[in-house]
CSV table of C-alpha atoms and ligand atoms in Angstrom, one decimal:
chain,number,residue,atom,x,y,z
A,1,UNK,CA,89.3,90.1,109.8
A,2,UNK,CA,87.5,86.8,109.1
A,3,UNK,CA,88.0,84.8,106.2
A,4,UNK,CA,84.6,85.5,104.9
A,5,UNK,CA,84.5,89.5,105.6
A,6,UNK,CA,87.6,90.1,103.6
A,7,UNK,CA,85.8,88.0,100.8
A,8,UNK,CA,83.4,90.8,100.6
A,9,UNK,CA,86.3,93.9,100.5
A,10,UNK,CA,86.2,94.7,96.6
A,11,UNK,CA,89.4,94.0,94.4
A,12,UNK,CA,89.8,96.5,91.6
A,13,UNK,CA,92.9,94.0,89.7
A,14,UNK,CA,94.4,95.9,86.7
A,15,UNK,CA,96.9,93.9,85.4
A,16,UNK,CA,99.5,94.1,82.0
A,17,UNK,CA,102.6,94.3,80.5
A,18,UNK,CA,106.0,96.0,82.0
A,19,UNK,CA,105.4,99.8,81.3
A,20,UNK,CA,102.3,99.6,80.1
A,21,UNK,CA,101.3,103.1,83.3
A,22,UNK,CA,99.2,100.3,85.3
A,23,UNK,CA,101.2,101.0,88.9
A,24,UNK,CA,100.6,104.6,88.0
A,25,UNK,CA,97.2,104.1,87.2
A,26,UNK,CA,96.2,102.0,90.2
A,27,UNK,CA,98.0,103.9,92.3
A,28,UNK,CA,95.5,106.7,91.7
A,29,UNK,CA,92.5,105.1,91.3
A,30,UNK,CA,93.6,103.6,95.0
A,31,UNK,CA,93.7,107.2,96.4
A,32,UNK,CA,90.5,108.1,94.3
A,33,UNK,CA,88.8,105.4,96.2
A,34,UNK,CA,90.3,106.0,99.9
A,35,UNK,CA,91.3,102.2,99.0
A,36,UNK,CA,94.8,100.7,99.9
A,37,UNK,CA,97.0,99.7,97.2
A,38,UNK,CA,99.0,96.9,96.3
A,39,UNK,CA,101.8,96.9,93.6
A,40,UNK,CA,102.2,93.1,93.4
A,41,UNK,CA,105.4,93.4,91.2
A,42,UNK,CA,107.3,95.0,94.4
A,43,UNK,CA,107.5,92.0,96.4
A,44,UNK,CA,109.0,90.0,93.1
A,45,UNK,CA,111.5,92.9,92.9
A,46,UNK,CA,111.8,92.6,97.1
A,47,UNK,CA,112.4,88.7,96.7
A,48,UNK,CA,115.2,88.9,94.5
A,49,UNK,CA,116.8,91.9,96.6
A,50,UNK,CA,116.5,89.7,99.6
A,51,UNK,CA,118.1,87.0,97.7
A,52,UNK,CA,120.8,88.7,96.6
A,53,UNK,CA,121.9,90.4,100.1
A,54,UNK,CA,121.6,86.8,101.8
A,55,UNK,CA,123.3,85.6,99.0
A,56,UNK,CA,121.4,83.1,98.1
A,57,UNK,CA,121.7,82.0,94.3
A,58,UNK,CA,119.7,81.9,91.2
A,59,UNK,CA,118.8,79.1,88.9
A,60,UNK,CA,121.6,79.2,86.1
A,61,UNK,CA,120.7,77.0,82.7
A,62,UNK,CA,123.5,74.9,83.6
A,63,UNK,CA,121.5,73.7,87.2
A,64,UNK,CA,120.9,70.2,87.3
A,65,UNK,CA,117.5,69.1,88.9
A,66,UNK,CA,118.4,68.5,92.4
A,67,UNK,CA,120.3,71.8,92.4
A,68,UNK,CA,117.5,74.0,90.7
A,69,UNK,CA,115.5,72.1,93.4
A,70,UNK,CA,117.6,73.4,96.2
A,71,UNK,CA,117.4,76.7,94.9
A,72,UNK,CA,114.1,77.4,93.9
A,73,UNK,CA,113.3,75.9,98.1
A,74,UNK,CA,115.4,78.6,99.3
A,75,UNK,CA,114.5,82.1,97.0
A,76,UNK,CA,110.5,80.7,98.3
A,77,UNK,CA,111.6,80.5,101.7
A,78,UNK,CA,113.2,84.3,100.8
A,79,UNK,CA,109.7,85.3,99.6
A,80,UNK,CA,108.0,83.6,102.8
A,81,UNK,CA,110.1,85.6,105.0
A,82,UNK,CA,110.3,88.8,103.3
A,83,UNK,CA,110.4,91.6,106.4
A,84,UNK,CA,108.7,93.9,104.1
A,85,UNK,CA,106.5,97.1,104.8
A,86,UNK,CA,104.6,99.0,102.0
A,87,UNK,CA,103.4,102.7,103.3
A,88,UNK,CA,102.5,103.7,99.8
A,89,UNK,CA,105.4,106.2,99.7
A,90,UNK,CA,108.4,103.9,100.2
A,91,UNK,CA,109.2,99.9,100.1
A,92,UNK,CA,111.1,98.5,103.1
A,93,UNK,CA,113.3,96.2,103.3
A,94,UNK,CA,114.2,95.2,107.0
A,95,UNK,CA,113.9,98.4,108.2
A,96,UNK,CA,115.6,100.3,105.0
A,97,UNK,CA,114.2,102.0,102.3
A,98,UNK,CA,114.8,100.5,99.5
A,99,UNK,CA,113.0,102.0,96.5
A,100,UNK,CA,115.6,102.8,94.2
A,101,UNK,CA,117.2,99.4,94.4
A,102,UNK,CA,114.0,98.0,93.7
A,103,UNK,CA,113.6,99.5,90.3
A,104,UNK,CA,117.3,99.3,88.3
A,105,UNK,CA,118.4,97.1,86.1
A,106,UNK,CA,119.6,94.6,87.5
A,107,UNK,CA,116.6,93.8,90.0
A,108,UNK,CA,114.5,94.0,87.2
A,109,UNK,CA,116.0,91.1,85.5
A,110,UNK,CA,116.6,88.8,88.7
A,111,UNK,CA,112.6,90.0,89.5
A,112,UNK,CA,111.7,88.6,86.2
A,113,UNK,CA,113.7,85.3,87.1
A,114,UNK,CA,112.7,85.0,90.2
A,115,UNK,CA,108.7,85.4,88.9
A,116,UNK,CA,109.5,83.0,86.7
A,117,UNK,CA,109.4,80.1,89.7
A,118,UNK,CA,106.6,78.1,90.9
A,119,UNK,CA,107.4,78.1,94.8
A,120,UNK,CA,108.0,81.4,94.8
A,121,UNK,CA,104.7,82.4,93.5
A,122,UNK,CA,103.1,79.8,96.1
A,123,UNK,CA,104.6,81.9,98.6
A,124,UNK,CA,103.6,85.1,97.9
A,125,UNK,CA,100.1,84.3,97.4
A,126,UNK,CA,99.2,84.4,101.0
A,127,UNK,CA,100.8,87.8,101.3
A,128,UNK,CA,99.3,89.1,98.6
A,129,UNK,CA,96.1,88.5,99.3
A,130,UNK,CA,96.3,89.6,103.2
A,131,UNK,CA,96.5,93.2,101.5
A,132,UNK,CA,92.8,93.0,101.2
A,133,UNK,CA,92.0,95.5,103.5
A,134,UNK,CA,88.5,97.6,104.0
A,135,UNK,CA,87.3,99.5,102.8
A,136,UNK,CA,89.0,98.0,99.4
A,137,UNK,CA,92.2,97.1,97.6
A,138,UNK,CA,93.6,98.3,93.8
A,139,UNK,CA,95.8,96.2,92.7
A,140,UNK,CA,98.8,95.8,89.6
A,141,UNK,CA,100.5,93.1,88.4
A,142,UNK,CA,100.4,90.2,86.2
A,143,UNK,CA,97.9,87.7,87.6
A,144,UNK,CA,96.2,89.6,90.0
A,145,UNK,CA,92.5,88.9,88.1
A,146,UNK,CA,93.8,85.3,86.7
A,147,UNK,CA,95.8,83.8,89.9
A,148,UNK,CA,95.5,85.9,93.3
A,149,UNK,CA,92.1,87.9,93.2
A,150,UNK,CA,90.1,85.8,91.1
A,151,UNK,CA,86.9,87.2,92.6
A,152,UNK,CA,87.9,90.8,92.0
A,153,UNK,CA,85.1,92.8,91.3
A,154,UNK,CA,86.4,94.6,88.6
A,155,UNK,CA,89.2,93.2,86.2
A,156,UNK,CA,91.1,95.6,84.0
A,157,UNK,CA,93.7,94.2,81.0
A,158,UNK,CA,95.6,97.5,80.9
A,159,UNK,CA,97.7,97.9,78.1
A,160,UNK,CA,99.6,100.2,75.3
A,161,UNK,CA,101.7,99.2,72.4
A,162,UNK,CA,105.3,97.9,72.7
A,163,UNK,CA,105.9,101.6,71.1
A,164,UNK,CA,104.2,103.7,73.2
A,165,UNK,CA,105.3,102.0,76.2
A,166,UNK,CA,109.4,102.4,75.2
A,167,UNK,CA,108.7,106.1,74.1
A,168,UNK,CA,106.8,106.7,77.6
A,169,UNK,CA,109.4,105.1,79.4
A,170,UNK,CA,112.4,107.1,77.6
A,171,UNK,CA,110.4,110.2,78.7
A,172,UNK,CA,110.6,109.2,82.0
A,173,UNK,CA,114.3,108.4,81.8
A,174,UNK,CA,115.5,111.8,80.0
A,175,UNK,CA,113.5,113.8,82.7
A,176,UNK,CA,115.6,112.2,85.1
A,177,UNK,CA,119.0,112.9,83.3
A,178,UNK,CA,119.5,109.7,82.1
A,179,UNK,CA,120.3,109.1,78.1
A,180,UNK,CA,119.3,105.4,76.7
A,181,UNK,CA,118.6,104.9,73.3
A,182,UNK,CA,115.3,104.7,72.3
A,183,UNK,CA,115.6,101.5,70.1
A,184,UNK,CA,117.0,99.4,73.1
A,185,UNK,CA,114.1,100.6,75.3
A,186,UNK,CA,111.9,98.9,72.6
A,187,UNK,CA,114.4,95.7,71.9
A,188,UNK,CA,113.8,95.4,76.4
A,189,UNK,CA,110.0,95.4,76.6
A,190,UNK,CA,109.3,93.2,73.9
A,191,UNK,CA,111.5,90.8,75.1
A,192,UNK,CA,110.1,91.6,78.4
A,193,UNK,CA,106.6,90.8,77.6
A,194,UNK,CA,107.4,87.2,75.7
A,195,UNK,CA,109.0,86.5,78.6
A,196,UNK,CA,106.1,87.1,80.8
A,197,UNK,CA,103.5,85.5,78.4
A,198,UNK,CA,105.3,82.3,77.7
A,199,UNK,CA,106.9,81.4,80.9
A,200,UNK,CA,105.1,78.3,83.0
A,201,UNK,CA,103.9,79.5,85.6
A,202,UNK,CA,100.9,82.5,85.9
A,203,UNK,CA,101.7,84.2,82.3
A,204,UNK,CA,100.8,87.2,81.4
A,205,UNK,CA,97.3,86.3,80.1
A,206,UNK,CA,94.2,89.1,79.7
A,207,UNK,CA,91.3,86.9,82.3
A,208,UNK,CA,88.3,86.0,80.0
A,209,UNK,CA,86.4,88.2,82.5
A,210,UNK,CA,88.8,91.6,82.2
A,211,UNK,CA,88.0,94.5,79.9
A,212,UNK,CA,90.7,95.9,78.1
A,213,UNK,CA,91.9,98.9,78.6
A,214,UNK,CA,94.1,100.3,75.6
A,215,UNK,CA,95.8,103.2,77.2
A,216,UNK,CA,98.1,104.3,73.5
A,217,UNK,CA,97.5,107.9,73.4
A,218,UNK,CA,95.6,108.0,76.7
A,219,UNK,CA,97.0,110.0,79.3
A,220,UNK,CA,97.2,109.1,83.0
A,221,UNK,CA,94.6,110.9,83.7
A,222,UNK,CA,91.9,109.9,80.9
A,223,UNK,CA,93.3,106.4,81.9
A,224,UNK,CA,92.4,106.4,85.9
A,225,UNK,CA,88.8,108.4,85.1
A,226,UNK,CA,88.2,105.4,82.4
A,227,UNK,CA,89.0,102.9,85.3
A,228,UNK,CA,87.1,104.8,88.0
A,229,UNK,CA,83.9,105.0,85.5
A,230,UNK,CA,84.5,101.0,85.0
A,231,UNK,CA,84.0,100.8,89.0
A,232,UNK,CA,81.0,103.2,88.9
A,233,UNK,CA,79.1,100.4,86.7
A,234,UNK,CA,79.9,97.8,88.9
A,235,UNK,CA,77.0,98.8,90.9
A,236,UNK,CA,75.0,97.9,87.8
A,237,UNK,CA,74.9,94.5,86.8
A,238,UNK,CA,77.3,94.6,83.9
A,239,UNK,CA,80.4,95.4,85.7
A,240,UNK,CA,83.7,95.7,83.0
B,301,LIG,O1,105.5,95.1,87.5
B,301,LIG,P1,107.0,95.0,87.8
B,301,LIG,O2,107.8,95.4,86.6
B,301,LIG,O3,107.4,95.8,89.0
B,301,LIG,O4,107.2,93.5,88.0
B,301,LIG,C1,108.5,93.0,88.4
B,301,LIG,C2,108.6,91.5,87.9
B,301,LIG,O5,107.7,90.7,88.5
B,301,LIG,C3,108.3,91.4,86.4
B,301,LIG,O6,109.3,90.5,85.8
B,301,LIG,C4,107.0,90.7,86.3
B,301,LIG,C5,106.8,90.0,87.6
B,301,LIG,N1,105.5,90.0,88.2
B,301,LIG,C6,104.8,88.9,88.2
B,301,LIG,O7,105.3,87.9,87.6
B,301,LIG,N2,103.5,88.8,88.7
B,301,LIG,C7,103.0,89.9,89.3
B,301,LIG,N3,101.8,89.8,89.8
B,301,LIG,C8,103.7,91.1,89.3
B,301,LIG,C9,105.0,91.2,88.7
């Protein structure tokens, strides 16, 4: 597709803190649509995956320049080379599923240091925004309206407090069988989400242009309808 056609394939970017139900939202707004879906934080996790099975290392505090230098060249070559596939029901990594990897611990936190570097964003923008797709693209993440899809048609700040979000999350966690104290749930997000707002490169900002979307004591549903009525009015001239 040319350059200037998949200018014109509409963006839906919802972006927000860690378990704040975006991915679940856009996920379904995406299949409400017939749209394709991209769940940008997936190829953060994927980078630091691929990192970690070709060993290659991450910045430690005690890196001098040249060395974080070296380092940060090769996790963005990582990211440029990622042999990823996304079919909407599981994340491939060189031919091998890989979605419960993606999503413990301890990807989470080489994700979040990986996210945290310049070159690696640089070279994941491309691939990012090749996702736009007709007949359109719903996406999550953290600068999908500020950095990657700046033209996205509609911009969506979705959000829930720091409670909500641990309480939702424990939910999640006990229905699978898994016990983890409620409290430390909390004590992770928030220090989740200063991470993500104060770091240099693309924080976690709401886009002047994105309407917020508060989802505490929403559900999923009432969420995705709220987003899907946003999209109706963007037919209208005041589109948020
Ligand atoms: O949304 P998530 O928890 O799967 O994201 C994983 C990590 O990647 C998290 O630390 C935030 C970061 N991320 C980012 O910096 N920019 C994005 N567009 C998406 C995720």
């Amino acid at each position: 597709m040319s350059a200037g056609l998949q200018a014109a394939v509409p963006v839906i970017a919802i972006d927000g803190p860690s378990a704040s139900g975006k991915g679940t939202v856009a996920a379904r707004v995406a299949a409400a649509l017939g749209f394709h879906y991209l769940d940008s934080g997936a190829l953060y996790r994927l980078t630091a995956l691929a990192a970690r099975r070709a060993a290659v290392a991450l910045p430690q505090l005690e890196d001098d320049a040249a060395r974080r230098q070296q380092i940060e060249t090769a996790l963005a070559e990582v990211a440029a080379t990622l042999d990823v596939r996304l079919d909407g029901e599981h994340v491939w990594l060189a031919g091998e599923a890989v979605d419960a990897a993606l999503r413990d611990e301890r990807t989470s936190r080489e994700a979040s240091q990986v996210a945290a570097l310049g070159p690696v964003r640089a070279a994941l923008l491309e691939r990012q925004r090749a996702f736009r797709q007709a007949p359109g693209l719903v996406t999550d993440g953290r600068d999908m309206g500020t950095v990657v899809f700046t033209d996205a048609v509609l911009k969506v700040f979705l959000t829930a407090t720091a409670e909500e979000r641990a309480q939702r999350r424990h939910k999640q966690l006990m229905e699978k069988g898994l016990s983890v104290k409620l409290e430390d749930l909390l004590r992770d997000i928030r220090e989740r989400d200063a991470r993500d707002a104060s770091r240099a490169h693309a924080p976690l900002v709401q886009d002047a242009a994105a309407g917020l979307l508060d989802t505490t004591g929403l559900t999923a549903d009432e969420a995705v309808a709220e987003v899907l009525r946003r999209y109706a009015l963007c037919a209208l001239p005041a589109c948020k």
